[in-house]
PDB file of C-alpha atoms in Angstrom:
ATOM      1  CA  MET A 210      28.671  11.307   2.316  1.00  0.00           C
ATOM      2  CA  LEU A 211      27.731  10.196  -0.873  1.00  0.00           C
ATOM      3  CA  ARG A 212      29.667   6.891   0.158  1.00  0.00           C
ATOM      4  CA  ASP A 213      27.036   6.414   3.332  1.00  0.00           C
ATOM      5  CA  LEU A 214      24.487   7.004   0.763  1.00  0.00           C
ATOM      6  CA  CYS A 215      26.192   3.504  -1.398  1.00  0.00           C
ATOM      7  CA  LEU A 216      26.819   2.013   1.373  1.00  0.00           C
ATOM      8  CA  ALA A 217      23.086   2.275   2.033  1.00  0.00           C
ATOM      9  CA  GLU A 218      22.567   1.479  -1.030  1.00  0.00           C
ATOM     10  CA  LEU A 219      24.596  -1.382  -0.923  1.00  0.00           C
ATOM     11  CA  ALA A 220      23.493  -3.053   2.041  1.00  0.00           C
ATOM     12  CA  ARG A 221      19.468  -1.938   1.204  1.00  0.00           C
ATOM     13  CA  ALA A 222      19.921  -3.952  -2.169  1.00  0.00           C
ATOM     14  CA  ARG A 223      21.635  -6.601  -0.128  1.00  0.00           C
ATOM     15  CA  GLY A 224      18.818  -7.516   2.548  1.00  0.00           C
ATOM     16  CA  THR A 225      21.359  -5.937   5.813  1.00  0.00           C
ATOM     17  CA  ALA A 226      19.929  -2.372   5.317  1.00  0.00           C
ATOM     18  CA  ASP A 227      20.538  -0.743   8.540  1.00  0.00           C
ATOM     19  CA  PRO A 228      18.268   1.975  10.043  1.00  0.00           C
ATOM     20  CA  ASP A 229      22.249   4.143  11.676  1.00  0.00           C
ATOM     21  CA  ALA A 230      23.948   4.096   7.276  1.00  0.00           C
ATOM     22  CA  TRP A 231      20.987   5.852   6.423  1.00  0.00           C
ATOM     23  CA  VAL A 232      21.608   7.536   9.872  1.00  0.00           C
ATOM     24  CA  MET A 233      24.608   8.767   8.547  1.00  0.00           C
ATOM     25  CA  VAL A 234      23.262   9.327   4.763  1.00  0.00           C
ATOM     26  CA  VAL A 235      20.280  12.625   6.376  1.00  0.00           C
ATOM     27  CA  ARG A 236      22.699  14.169   8.459  1.00  0.00           C
ATOM     28  CA  GLY A 237      25.428  14.102   5.249  1.00  0.00           C
ATOM     29  CA  TRP A 238      22.384  15.564   3.514  1.00  0.00           C
ATOM     30  CA  SER A 239      20.604  18.353   5.764  1.00  0.00           C
ATOM     31  CA  MET A 240      23.939  19.775   6.313  1.00  0.00           C
ATOM     32  CA  LEU A 241      23.918  20.969   2.899  1.00  0.00           C
ATOM     33  CA  GLY A 242      20.274  21.944   3.285  1.00  0.00           C
ATOM     34  CA  ARG A 243      19.314  19.445   1.476  1.00  0.00           C
ATOM     35  CA  SER A 244      16.239  18.659   1.604  1.00  0.00           C
ATOM     36  CA  TYR A 245      14.498  16.254  -1.074  1.00  0.00           C
ATOM     37  CA  PRO A 246      18.155  13.423  -0.720  1.00  0.00           C
ATOM     38  CA  ALA A 247      17.314  14.428   3.305  1.00  0.00           C
ATOM     39  CA  GLY A 248      13.834  13.188   2.974  1.00  0.00           C
ATOM     40  CA  TYR A 249      14.306  10.567   0.691  1.00  0.00           C
ATOM     41  CA  ALA A 250      16.880   8.789   3.596  1.00  0.00           C
ATOM     42  CA  TYR A 251      14.536   9.393   6.356  1.00  0.00           C
ATOM     43  CA  TRP A 252      12.058   7.520   4.275  1.00  0.00           C
ATOM     44  CA  ARG A 253      14.869   4.271   3.411  1.00  0.00           C
ATOM     45  CA  GLU A 254      15.103   4.965   7.642  1.00  0.00           C
ATOM     46  CA  ALA A 255      11.698   4.302   7.947  1.00  0.00           C
ATOM     47  CA  GLU A 256      11.625   1.805   6.092  1.00  0.00           C
ATOM     48  CA  THR A 257      14.847  -0.434   7.481  1.00  0.00           C
ATOM     49  CA  ALA A 258      13.258   0.700  11.126  1.00  0.00           C
ATOM     50  CA  LEU A 259       9.774  -1.353   9.689  1.00  0.00           C
ATOM     51  CA  THR A 260      11.421  -3.571   8.214  1.00  0.00           C
ATOM     52  CA  ALA A 261      13.757  -4.525  11.542  1.00  0.00           C
ATOM     53  CA  GLY A 262      10.658  -3.930  14.255  1.00  0.00           C
ATOM     54  CA  ASP A 263      11.021  -0.371  15.203  1.00  0.00           C
ATOM     55  CA  LEU A 264       7.363   1.054  14.716  1.00  0.00           C
ATOM     56  CA  THR A 265       8.799   4.018  17.325  1.00  0.00           C
ATOM     57  CA  ARG A 266      11.996   4.602  14.866  1.00  0.00           C
ATOM     58  CA  ALA A 267      10.348   4.172  11.872  1.00  0.00           C
ATOM     59  CA  GLY A 268       7.380   6.517  12.522  1.00  0.00           C
ATOM     60  CA  SER A 269       8.885   9.212  13.921  1.00  0.00           C
ATOM     61  CA  ALA A 270      11.748   8.700  10.009  1.00  0.00           C
ATOM     62  CA  ALA A 271       8.541   8.686   7.689  1.00  0.00           C
ATOM     63  CA  ARG A 272       6.758  11.603   9.634  1.00  0.00           C
ATOM     64  CA  SER A 273      10.437  13.160   9.028  1.00  0.00           C
ATOM     65  CA  ALA A 274      11.113  12.576   5.587  1.00  0.00           C
ATOM     66  CA  TRP A 275       6.815  13.935   5.036  1.00  0.00           C
ATOM     67  CA  GLN A 276       8.040  17.339   6.356  1.00  0.00           C
ATOM     68  CA  SER A 277      11.143  17.472   4.610  1.00  0.00           C
ATOM     69  CA  THR A 278       9.164  16.887   0.914  1.00  0.00           C
ATOM     70  CA  ASN A 279       6.001  18.556   2.147  1.00  0.00           C
ATOM     71  CA  PRO A 280       7.182  22.761   0.763  1.00  0.00           C
ATOM     72  CA  LEU A 281       9.269  20.249  -1.982  1.00  0.00           C
ATOM     73  CA  PRO A 282       7.369  19.829  -5.232  1.00  0.00           C
ATOM     74  CA  ALA A 283       8.629  16.488  -4.407  1.00  0.00           C
ATOM     75  CA  GLY A 284       5.033  14.209  -5.595  1.00  0.00           C
ATOM     76  CA  PRO A 285       5.750  10.789  -6.124  1.00  0.00           C
ATOM     77  CA  LEU A 286       8.802  10.751  -3.429  1.00  0.00           C
ATOM     78  CA  ARG A 287       5.637  12.124  -0.797  1.00  0.00           C
ATOM     79  CA  SER A 288       3.442   9.341  -2.171  1.00  0.00           C
ATOM     80  CA  GLU A 289       5.583   6.891  -1.742  1.00  0.00           C
ATOM     81  CA  ILE A 290       6.052   7.743   1.698  1.00  0.00           C
ATOM     82  CA  GLU A 291       2.675   8.263   2.055  1.00  0.00           C
ATOM     83  CA  ALA A 292       2.033   4.658   1.280  1.00  0.00           C
ATOM     84  CA  MET A 293       4.808   3.664   3.563  1.00  0.00           C
ATOM     85  CA  ALA A 294       3.259   4.476   5.768  1.00  0.00           C
ATOM     86  CA  ARG A 295      -0.083   3.406   5.283  1.00  0.00           C
ATOM     87  CA  ARG A 296       0.730   0.251   5.135  1.00  0.00           C
ATOM     88  CA  ALA A 297       2.029   0.449   8.434  1.00  0.00           C
ATOM     89  CA  ARG A 298       0.034   2.637   9.893  1.00  0.00           C
ATOM     90  CA  ILE A 299       2.794   5.237  11.213  1.00  0.00           C
ATOM     91  CA  PRO A 300      -0.107   8.748  11.201  1.00  0.00           C
ATOM     92  CA  LEU A 301       1.925  10.924   9.407  1.00  0.00           C
ATOM     93  CA  ASP A 302      -0.092  14.089  10.147  1.00  0.00           C
ATOM     94  CA  PRO A 303       0.678  15.859  14.270  1.00  0.00           C
ATOM     95  CA  GLU A 304      -3.410  17.075  13.290  1.00  0.00           C
ATOM     96  CA  PRO A 305      -6.148  14.008  15.358  1.00  0.00           C
ATOM     97  CA  PRO A 306      -7.733  12.838  12.514  1.00  0.00           C
ATOM     98  CA  GLU A 307     -10.884  14.605  11.720  1.00  0.00           C
ATOM     99  CA  PRO A 308     -14.187  12.023  12.497  1.00  0.00           C
ATOM    100  CA  ALA A 309     -15.312   8.806   9.863  1.00  0.00           C
ATOM    101  CA  ASP A 310     -17.683  10.175   8.864  1.00  0.00           C
ATOM    102  CA  ASP A 311     -20.729   7.482   9.275  1.00  0.00           C
ATOM    103  CA  THR A 312     -22.617   8.007   5.608  1.00  0.00           C
ATOM    104  CA  ALA A 313     -19.157   6.732   3.995  1.00  0.00           C
ATOM    105  CA  GLY A 314     -18.856   3.862   5.980  1.00  0.00           C
ATOM    106  CA  PRO A 315     -20.740   0.905   3.390  1.00  0.00           C
ATOM    107  CA  ALA A 316     -20.206   2.415   0.663  1.00  0.00           C
ATOM    108  CA  ALA A 317     -16.166   2.744   1.136  1.00  0.00           C
ATOM    109  CA  ARG A 318     -15.989  -0.642   3.011  1.00  0.00           C
ATOM    110  CA  PRO A 319     -18.141  -3.522   0.179  1.00  0.00           C
ATOM    111  CA  PHE A 320     -19.100  -7.081   2.138  1.00  0.00           C
ATOM    112  CA  GLY A 321     -18.543  -5.545   5.328  1.00  0.00           C
ATOM    113  CA  LEU A 322     -14.204  -5.412   5.389  1.00  0.00           C
ATOM    114  CA  THR A 323     -12.191  -3.857   7.188  1.00  0.00           C
ATOM    115  CA  ALA A 324      -9.468  -1.605   6.096  1.00  0.00           C
ATOM    116  CA  ARG A 325      -7.376  -3.689   6.472  1.00  0.00           C
ATOM    117  CA  GLU A 326      -9.261  -6.271   5.227  1.00  0.00           C
ATOM    118  CA  LEU A 327      -9.426  -3.948   1.904  1.00  0.00           C
ATOM    119  CA  GLU A 328      -5.464  -3.385   1.748  1.00  0.00           C
ATOM    120  CA  VAL A 329      -4.803  -6.451   1.451  1.00  0.00           C
ATOM    121  CA  LEU A 330      -8.097  -7.688  -0.829  1.00  0.00           C
ATOM    122  CA  CYS A 331      -6.682  -5.484  -3.255  1.00  0.00           C
ATOM    123  CA  LEU A 332      -3.006  -6.917  -2.771  1.00  0.00           C
ATOM    124  CA  LEU A 333      -4.503 -10.851  -3.519  1.00  0.00           C
ATOM    125  CA  CYS A 334      -6.029  -9.101  -6.347  1.00  0.00           C
ATOM    126  CA  LEU A 335      -2.174  -8.383  -7.320  1.00  0.00           C
ATOM    127  CA  GLY A 336      -1.664 -12.220  -6.776  1.00  0.00           C
ATOM    128  CA  ARG A 337       0.518 -11.248  -3.851  1.00  0.00           C
ATOM    129  CA  THR A 338       0.777 -14.820  -2.130  1.00  0.00           C
ATOM    130  CA  ASN A 339       0.790 -14.198   2.354  1.00  0.00           C
ATOM    131  CA  ARG A 340       3.126 -14.251   2.922  1.00  0.00           C
ATOM    132  CA  GLU A 341       4.605 -11.284  -0.307  1.00  0.00           C
ATOM    133  CA  ILE A 342       1.455  -9.875   1.564  1.00  0.00           C
ATOM    134  CA  ALA A 343       2.754  -9.957   5.702  1.00  0.00           C
ATOM    135  CA  THR A 344       6.433  -8.009   3.941  1.00  0.00           C
ATOM    136  CA  GLU A 345       3.874  -5.364   2.604  1.00  0.00           C
ATOM    137  CA  LEU A 346       2.201  -4.691   5.207  1.00  0.00           C
ATOM    138  CA  PHE A 347       3.885  -5.175   7.665  1.00  0.00           C
ATOM    139  CA  ILE A 348       2.742  -8.433   9.135  1.00  0.00           C
ATOM    140  CA  THR A 349       3.022 -11.896  10.220  1.00  0.00           C
ATOM    141  CA  GLU A 350       2.240 -14.189   7.413  1.00  0.00           C
ATOM    142  CA  ARG A 351      -0.269 -15.959  10.527  1.00  0.00           C
ATOM    143  CA  THR A 352      -1.702 -12.301  10.552  1.00  0.00           C
ATOM    144  CA  ALA A 353      -1.946 -12.399   6.545  1.00  0.00           C
ATOM    145  CA  GLY A 354      -4.010 -15.353   6.620  1.00  0.00           C
ATOM    146  CA  VAL A 355      -6.534 -15.182   8.954  1.00  0.00           C
ATOM    147  CA  HIS A 356      -7.153 -11.607   6.836  1.00  0.00           C
ATOM    148  CA  VAL A 357      -7.127 -13.634   4.067  1.00  0.00           C
ATOM    149  CA  SER A 358      -9.592 -16.477   6.003  1.00  0.00           C
ATOM    150  CA  ASN A 359     -11.832 -13.680   7.418  1.00  0.00           C
ATOM    151  CA  LEU A 360     -11.945 -11.959   3.445  1.00  0.00           C
ATOM    152  CA  LEU A 361     -12.712 -15.137   1.662  1.00  0.00           C
ATOM    153  CA  ARG A 362     -15.759 -15.922   4.438  1.00  0.00           C
ATOM    154  CA  LYS A 363     -17.376 -12.351   4.197  1.00  0.00           C
ATOM    155  CA  MET A 364     -17.645 -12.214   1.078  1.00  0.00           C
ATOM    156  CA  ALA A 365     -19.222 -15.540   0.792  1.00  0.00           C
ATOM    157  CA  ALA A 366     -16.401 -16.450  -1.850  1.00  0.00           C
ATOM    158  CA  SER A 367     -14.966 -20.171  -1.607  1.00  0.00           C
ATOM    159  CA  ASN A 368     -10.884 -19.148  -2.810  1.00  0.00           C
ATOM    160  CA  ARG A 369      -8.633 -16.301  -3.751  1.00  0.00           C
ATOM    161  CA  ASN A 370      -9.477 -16.573  -7.549  1.00  0.00           C
ATOM    162  CA  ALA A 371     -12.959 -16.359  -7.355  1.00  0.00           C
ATOM    163  CA  ALA A 372     -12.247 -13.377  -4.172  1.00  0.00           C
ATOM    164  CA  ALA A 373     -10.143 -11.533  -6.298  1.00  0.00           C
ATOM    165  CA  SER A 374     -12.877 -11.729  -9.598  1.00  0.00           C
ATOM    166  CA  MET A 375     -15.444 -10.111  -7.740  1.00  0.00           C
ATOM    167  CA  THR A 376     -13.705  -7.634  -6.589  1.00  0.00           C
ATOM    168  CA  HIS A 377     -12.475  -7.061 -10.705  1.00  0.00           C
ATOM    169  CA  ARG A 378     -16.174  -7.179 -11.232  1.00  0.00           C
ATOM    170  CA  LEU A 379     -16.900  -4.415  -8.527  1.00  0.00           C
ATOM    171  CA  ARG A 380     -14.519  -2.669  -9.391  1.00  0.00           C
ATOM    172  CA  ILE A 381     -13.325  -2.192  -5.969  1.00  0.00           C
ATOM    173  CA  CYS A 382      -9.724  -1.769  -5.956  1.00  0.00           C
ATOM    174  CA  ILE A 383      -9.474   0.623  -8.229  1.00  0.00           C
ATOM    175  CA  ASP A 384      -8.624   3.925  -7.265  1.00  0.00           C
ATOM    176  CA  ARG A 385      -6.580   2.231  -4.133  1.00  0.00           C
ATOM    177  CA  ASP A 386      -3.106   2.329  -3.780  1.00  0.00           C
ATOM    178  CA  SER A 387      -2.031  -1.527  -3.618  1.00  0.00           C
ATOM    179  CA  GLY A 388       1.310  -1.109  -4.424  1.00  0.00           C
TER     180      GLY A 388
END
């Protein structure tokens, strides 16, 4: 099992990660009844499945990671799992979401930005390129560019720096999970 973990981590470090390698690690930790390392392995399986474009598998692994860490004091790991799921738009909770509160709409989404445009904006403020935004949000580089163009238009910002400056002045991305 530790050998499988080392091989999976080595492949991840080399950028050749395979979700199947993480399945072996999950099995090993699960057989030993070790929920935390099994949750970590499920999380890595979900990440590699997302990278491979398998959203169904990624969703299943992400939910397993989240559920296996639920009863544990695993705040940092759960935060990473939840952030990945949010970026990839994977629902973790099997219960249907609560209806949106219409009164929070304008304050939560300045300039009429969509939730995804807000995510892109916060990454833009961190100096991310379209390629980096695309990688982090599991979208194409072209889609990231469209989101950037749309938010610049909505904010009436002439360029990325102007949008970032306005965002910092208005404290839009404060307390948002943006990497």
